[in-house]
Amino acid sequence: MQLRYQFRIEPTAEQRVALAQAFGCARVVFNDCLRLRQQAYAGGSILSDTELQKQAVTEAKRTPQRAWLTDVSSVVLVQACQDAHRSHRNWLDSISGRRKGRTMGAPRFRSRKDNRQSIRLTRNGFRIRANRKLYLAKIGEVAVRWSRRLPNDPSSVTIVRDAAGRFFASFVVEVSPVVLPAADSEVGIDLGLTTFAVLSDGTTITSPKFLRRAERKLRRAHQSLSRKQKGSRNRAAQRLRVARAHAAVADARRDWAHKQSTKIIRENQAVFIEDLPVHGLARSRMAKSVHDAGWGMFIRMLVEKAARYGRVLGRVDRFYPSSQICSSCGALDGPKPLSIRIWQCASCGTVHDRDLNAAKNIHAAGRAEWLNACGESVSLSA
């Protein structure tokens, strides 16, 4: 399996200029590929990937309008063409149904004002030197903040500049799955907003609410930005301050999600979660809290780490009434408003905490589906 290892890099002032030029050239080649494909389609013809790369890179370098493409590594330009090919194929596969998941939109043109700029280089465009510096073709040796060693030689590296002006090197490395020793426990997880997660074993994970805690600081930063004159250097400097404040919130949320997901995967042999419609909830009146909770990122981490460490991860259908079923006797007690956090079963009289009861039901339903997949004669309780 392939994993990404991301490290902060510290280019010099000259290297930052060279990287900015590489970002711009890659962006122009990507846009030229999209434009040439659109023109060919409008004319009733189809361009192959090879012909498209020939026109957007090889022939473009010979024209006065694109002669400056020779100033950057050809690997960067070729990979920009590959990105354009892949985005177009993914779009066609999505609308035809060959690609799973939500329907993708048509590829859009890249802008110099995009918050994220990136280039990708394959093995013939970069090297990790003996002095632990990263050599990039036509850019030079860049200092890297190594936080850990790479398990294998990387097959490619993506250089990224984010909205806060930080530079990162993201390596793609082929690794073998590491199967952890078998654990005795299984757990079901009920995600929420007030409490981030309640586990079926009674464990409660409090929601850190990183955005809510930083809201006052962010509001002041945005107010200061709105007072700066457009196009001024003060506005550019304040924009960076706003981006860094948002980056600090995102980094803290990502780090916290990594730690919580790793702990859950290491301690449990099987993990069962509800298949929440995160994209739909993120467009509701709870959008701000849903985004702040980071459910989608947390679930994605659980899925990836379960596959990497040999754990079982099951999903329970989103329409399964986990909050309406008594986890003691299995009686269906009907829907309840969100304001009701504790309720008593009318059949057996057991008093339930709403979230803990839902987590227990998710565990039972997920385990039933898991055993069914293994050939056992077990079905959902409701």
PDB file of C-alpha atoms in Angstrom, residues 168-330:
ATOM      1  CA  PHE A 168       5.746  21.222   2.463  1.00  0.00           C
ATOM      2  CA  ALA A 169       7.232  18.173   0.758  1.00  0.00           C
ATOM      3  CA  SER A 170       4.799  15.269   0.515  1.00  0.00           C
ATOM      4  CA  PHE A 171       6.476  11.946  -0.349  1.00  0.00           C
ATOM      5  CA  VAL A 172       4.644   8.892  -1.705  1.00  0.00           C
ATOM      6  CA  VAL A 173       6.171   5.722  -0.229  1.00  0.00           C
ATOM      7  CA  GLU A 174       5.289   2.064  -0.786  1.00  0.00           C
ATOM      8  CA  VAL A 175       4.931   0.261   2.572  1.00  0.00           C
ATOM      9  CA  SER A 176       3.722  -3.112   3.734  1.00  0.00           C
ATOM     10  CA  PRO A 177       0.691  -3.318   6.074  1.00  0.00           C
ATOM     11  CA  VAL A 178       1.619  -3.763   9.740  1.00  0.00           C
ATOM     12  CA  VAL A 179      -0.767  -6.180  11.443  1.00  0.00           C
ATOM     13  CA  LEU A 180      -1.109  -5.326  15.137  1.00  0.00           C
ATOM     14  CA  PRO A 181      -1.487  -8.059  17.776  1.00  0.00           C
ATOM     15  CA  ALA A 182      -5.099  -9.165  18.167  1.00  0.00           C
ATOM     16  CA  ALA A 183      -7.099  -7.197  20.731  1.00  0.00           C
ATOM     17  CA  ASP A 184      -9.868  -8.553  22.959  1.00  0.00           C
ATOM     18  CA  SER A 185     -12.277  -5.649  22.623  1.00  0.00           C
ATOM     19  CA  GLU A 186     -14.679  -4.320  19.995  1.00  0.00           C
ATOM     20  CA  VAL A 187     -16.377  -0.961  20.048  1.00  0.00           C
ATOM     21  CA  GLY A 188     -19.229   0.950  18.460  1.00  0.00           C
ATOM     22  CA  ILE A 189     -18.958   4.727  18.069  1.00  0.00           C
ATOM     23  CA  ASP A 190     -21.768   7.276  18.150  1.00  0.00           C
ATOM     24  CA  LEU A 191     -20.570  10.661  16.889  1.00  0.00           C
ATOM     25  CA  GLY A 192     -22.088  13.899  18.130  1.00  0.00           C
ATOM     26  CA  LEU A 193     -21.548  17.643  18.349  1.00  0.00           C
ATOM     27  CA  THR A 194     -21.786  18.457  22.064  1.00  0.00           C
ATOM     28  CA  THR A 195     -19.807  15.309  22.866  1.00  0.00           C
ATOM     29  CA  PHE A 196     -17.583  14.340  19.966  1.00  0.00           C
ATOM     30  CA  ALA A 197     -17.965  10.582  20.423  1.00  0.00           C
ATOM     31  CA  VAL A 198     -19.433   8.080  22.847  1.00  0.00           C
ATOM     32  CA  LEU A 199     -18.073   4.537  22.695  1.00  0.00           C
ATOM     33  CA  SER A 200     -20.112   1.457  23.460  1.00  0.00           C
ATOM     34  CA  ASP A 201     -17.786   0.606  26.366  1.00  0.00           C
ATOM     35  CA  GLY A 202     -18.797   3.846  28.108  1.00  0.00           C
ATOM     36  CA  THR A 203     -15.805   5.955  27.062  1.00  0.00           C
ATOM     37  CA  THR A 204     -16.643   9.567  26.259  1.00  0.00           C
ATOM     38  CA  ILE A 205     -14.524  11.793  24.003  1.00  0.00           C
ATOM     39  CA  THR A 206     -15.157  15.470  24.645  1.00  0.00           C
ATOM     40  CA  SER A 207     -15.407  17.718  21.604  1.00  0.00           C
ATOM     41  CA  PRO A 208     -12.419  20.115  21.565  1.00  0.00           C
ATOM     42  CA  LYS A 209     -14.246  22.703  19.387  1.00  0.00           C
ATOM     43  CA  PHE A 210     -11.064  24.230  17.972  1.00  0.00           C
ATOM     44  CA  LEU A 211     -12.884  26.721  15.746  1.00  0.00           C
ATOM     45  CA  ARG A 212     -15.222  27.904  18.514  1.00  0.00           C
ATOM     46  CA  ARG A 213     -12.285  28.457  20.866  1.00  0.00           C
ATOM     47  CA  ALA A 214     -10.376  30.488  18.257  1.00  0.00           C
ATOM     48  CA  GLU A 215     -13.443  32.334  16.969  1.00  0.00           C
ATOM     49  CA  ARG A 216     -12.737  35.605  18.778  1.00  0.00           C
ATOM     50  CA  LYS A 217      -9.164  35.750  17.499  1.00  0.00           C
ATOM     51  CA  LEU A 218     -10.273  34.912  13.966  1.00  0.00           C
ATOM     52  CA  ARG A 219     -13.037  37.520  14.040  1.00  0.00           C
ATOM     53  CA  ARG A 220     -10.588  40.259  15.024  1.00  0.00           C
ATOM     54  CA  ALA A 221      -8.146  39.169  12.332  1.00  0.00           C
ATOM     55  CA  HIS A 222     -10.870  39.272   9.672  1.00  0.00           C
ATOM     56  CA  GLN A 223     -12.083  42.669  10.883  1.00  0.00           C
ATOM     57  CA  SER A 224      -8.557  44.020  10.617  1.00  0.00           C
ATOM     58  CA  LEU A 225      -8.275  42.574   7.094  1.00  0.00           C
ATOM     59  CA  SER A 226     -11.513  44.234   5.995  1.00  0.00           C
ATOM     60  CA  ARG A 227     -10.154  47.654   7.018  1.00  0.00           C
ATOM     61  CA  LYS A 228      -7.027  47.378   4.862  1.00  0.00           C
ATOM     62  CA  GLN A 229      -7.021  48.954   1.423  1.00  0.00           C
ATOM     63  CA  LYS A 230      -7.213  46.419  -1.399  1.00  0.00           C
ATOM     64  CA  GLY A 231      -3.914  45.977  -3.183  1.00  0.00           C
ATOM     65  CA  SER A 232      -1.850  47.448  -0.340  1.00  0.00           C
ATOM     66  CA  ARG A 233       1.098  45.734   1.334  1.00  0.00           C
ATOM     67  CA  ASN A 234      -0.650  46.011   4.697  1.00  0.00           C
ATOM     68  CA  ARG A 235      -3.575  44.016   3.337  1.00  0.00           C
ATOM     69  CA  ALA A 236      -1.224  41.340   1.973  1.00  0.00           C
ATOM     70  CA  ALA A 237       0.498  41.049   5.352  1.00  0.00           C
ATOM     71  CA  GLN A 238      -2.819  40.855   7.207  1.00  0.00           C
ATOM     72  CA  ARG A 239      -4.082  38.205   4.778  1.00  0.00           C
ATOM     73  CA  LEU A 240      -1.122  36.048   5.782  1.00  0.00           C
ATOM     74  CA  ARG A 241      -1.952  36.563   9.470  1.00  0.00           C
ATOM     75  CA  VAL A 242      -5.538  35.420   8.841  1.00  0.00           C
ATOM     76  CA  ALA A 243      -4.342  32.380   6.877  1.00  0.00           C
ATOM     77  CA  ARG A 244      -1.897  31.421   9.638  1.00  0.00           C
ATOM     78  CA  ALA A 245      -4.633  31.684  12.259  1.00  0.00           C
ATOM     79  CA  HIS A 246      -6.875  29.370  10.244  1.00  0.00           C
ATOM     80  CA  ALA A 247      -3.949  27.009   9.590  1.00  0.00           C
ATOM     81  CA  ALA A 248      -3.282  26.759  13.332  1.00  0.00           C
ATOM     82  CA  VAL A 249      -6.909  25.693  13.917  1.00  0.00           C
ATOM     83  CA  ALA A 250      -6.794  23.126  11.097  1.00  0.00           C
ATOM     84  CA  ASP A 251      -3.448  21.713  12.253  1.00  0.00           C
ATOM     85  CA  ALA A 252      -4.673  21.328  15.834  1.00  0.00           C
ATOM     86  CA  ARG A 253      -7.861  19.575  14.686  1.00  0.00           C
ATOM     87  CA  ARG A 254      -5.921  17.216  12.386  1.00  0.00           C
ATOM     88  CA  ASP A 255      -3.374  16.338  15.067  1.00  0.00           C
ATOM     89  CA  TRP A 256      -6.123  15.642  17.597  1.00  0.00           C
ATOM     90  CA  ALA A 257      -8.042  13.452  15.127  1.00  0.00           C
ATOM     91  CA  HIS A 258      -4.891  11.459  14.367  1.00  0.00           C
ATOM     92  CA  LYS A 259      -4.264  10.764  18.050  1.00  0.00           C
ATOM     93  CA  GLN A 260      -7.858   9.753  18.817  1.00  0.00           C
ATOM     94  CA  SER A 261      -8.219   7.524  15.741  1.00  0.00           C
ATOM     95  CA  THR A 262      -4.873   5.819  16.387  1.00  0.00           C
ATOM     96  CA  LYS A 263      -5.811   5.098  20.006  1.00  0.00           C
ATOM     97  CA  ILE A 264      -9.175   3.589  19.022  1.00  0.00           C
ATOM     98  CA  ILE A 265      -7.661   1.396  16.281  1.00  0.00           C
ATOM     99  CA  ARG A 266      -4.835   0.147  18.516  1.00  0.00           C
ATOM    100  CA  GLU A 267      -7.098  -0.777  21.430  1.00  0.00           C
ATOM    101  CA  ASN A 268      -9.913  -2.519  19.500  1.00  0.00           C
ATOM    102  CA  GLN A 269      -9.975  -5.433  17.099  1.00  0.00           C
ATOM    103  CA  ALA A 270     -13.183  -4.230  15.427  1.00  0.00           C
ATOM    104  CA  VAL A 271     -14.622  -0.711  15.201  1.00  0.00           C
ATOM    105  CA  PHE A 272     -18.169   0.045  14.033  1.00  0.00           C
ATOM    106  CA  ILE A 273     -19.379   3.495  13.025  1.00  0.00           C
ATOM    107  CA  GLU A 274     -22.546   5.004  11.609  1.00  0.00           C
ATOM    108  CA  ASP A 275     -22.498   5.947   7.923  1.00  0.00           C
ATOM    109  CA  LEU A 276     -23.285   9.623   8.499  1.00  0.00           C
ATOM    110  CA  PRO A 277     -24.213  11.929   5.560  1.00  0.00           C
ATOM    111  CA  VAL A 278     -21.475  14.419   6.455  1.00  0.00           C
ATOM    112  CA  HIS A 279     -21.745  16.358   3.176  1.00  0.00           C
ATOM    113  CA  GLY A 280     -25.478  16.874   3.687  1.00  0.00           C
ATOM    114  CA  LEU A 281     -25.141  17.852   7.351  1.00  0.00           C
ATOM    115  CA  ALA A 282     -22.422  20.337   6.395  1.00  0.00           C
ATOM    116  CA  ARG A 283     -25.046  22.261   4.408  1.00  0.00           C
ATOM    117  CA  SER A 284     -27.620  22.378   7.199  1.00  0.00           C
ATOM    118  CA  ARG A 285     -28.109  24.817  10.059  1.00  0.00           C
ATOM    119  CA  MET A 286     -25.515  22.780  11.983  1.00  0.00           C
ATOM    120  CA  ALA A 287     -22.880  23.378   9.271  1.00  0.00           C
ATOM    121  CA  LYS A 288     -20.463  25.366  11.426  1.00  0.00           C
ATOM    122  CA  SER A 289     -20.443  22.793  14.225  1.00  0.00           C
ATOM    123  CA  VAL A 290     -20.187  19.886  11.770  1.00  0.00           C
ATOM    124  CA  HIS A 291     -17.169  21.432  10.071  1.00  0.00           C
ATOM    125  CA  ASP A 292     -15.604  22.200  13.441  1.00  0.00           C
ATOM    126  CA  ALA A 293     -16.071  18.596  14.592  1.00  0.00           C
ATOM    127  CA  GLY A 294     -14.291  17.199  11.525  1.00  0.00           C
ATOM    128  CA  TRP A 295     -16.359  13.997  11.318  1.00  0.00           C
ATOM    129  CA  GLY A 296     -15.356  13.260   7.741  1.00  0.00           C
ATOM    130  CA  MET A 297     -11.642  13.533   8.465  1.00  0.00           C
ATOM    131  CA  PHE A 298     -11.953  11.393  11.597  1.00  0.00           C
ATOM    132  CA  ILE A 299     -13.904   8.636   9.796  1.00  0.00           C
ATOM    133  CA  ARG A 300     -11.427   8.655   6.902  1.00  0.00           C
ATOM    134  CA  MET A 301      -8.544   8.212   9.340  1.00  0.00           C
ATOM    135  CA  LEU A 302     -10.302   5.279  11.005  1.00  0.00           C
ATOM    136  CA  VAL A 303     -10.834   3.593   7.630  1.00  0.00           C
ATOM    137  CA  GLU A 304      -7.225   4.108   6.514  1.00  0.00           C
ATOM    138  CA  LYS A 305      -5.671   2.982   9.790  1.00  0.00           C
ATOM    139  CA  ALA A 306      -7.928  -0.061  10.078  1.00  0.00           C
ATOM    140  CA  ALA A 307      -6.772  -1.191   6.623  1.00  0.00           C
ATOM    141  CA  ARG A 308      -3.136  -0.493   7.482  1.00  0.00           C
ATOM    142  CA  TYR A 309      -3.071  -2.253  10.851  1.00  0.00           C
ATOM    143  CA  GLY A 310      -5.280  -5.251  10.060  1.00  0.00           C
ATOM    144  CA  ARG A 311      -8.340  -4.159  12.050  1.00  0.00           C
ATOM    145  CA  VAL A 312     -12.010  -4.557  11.126  1.00  0.00           C
ATOM    146  CA  LEU A 313     -14.020  -1.423  10.431  1.00  0.00           C
ATOM    147  CA  GLY A 314     -17.749  -1.767   9.804  1.00  0.00           C
ATOM    148  CA  ARG A 315     -20.331   0.818   8.784  1.00  0.00           C
ATOM    149  CA  VAL A 316     -23.940   0.786   9.930  1.00  0.00           C
ATOM    150  CA  ASP A 317     -26.598   2.162   7.604  1.00  0.00           C
ATOM    151  CA  ARG A 318     -27.423   5.799   8.335  1.00  0.00           C
ATOM    152  CA  PHE A 319     -31.153   4.980   8.532  1.00  0.00           C
ATOM    153  CA  TYR A 320     -30.667   2.359  11.231  1.00  0.00           C
ATOM    154  CA  PRO A 321     -32.668   3.664  14.275  1.00  0.00           C
ATOM    155  CA  SER A 322     -29.822   3.402  16.781  1.00  0.00           C
ATOM    156  CA  SER A 323     -31.360   6.047  19.078  1.00  0.00           C
ATOM    157  CA  GLN A 324     -34.828   4.436  19.075  1.00  0.00           C
ATOM    158  CA  ILE A 325     -33.947   0.864  20.035  1.00  0.00           C
ATOM    159  CA  CYS A 326     -33.483  -0.302  23.618  1.00  0.00           C
ATOM    160  CA  SER A 327     -30.025  -1.897  23.811  1.00  0.00           C
ATOM    161  CA  SER A 328     -31.219  -4.142  26.668  1.00  0.00           C
ATOM    162  CA  CYS A 329     -34.389  -5.751  25.289  1.00  0.00           C
ATOM    163  CA  GLY A 330     -34.343  -4.658  21.628  1.00  0.00           C
TER     164      GLY A 330
END
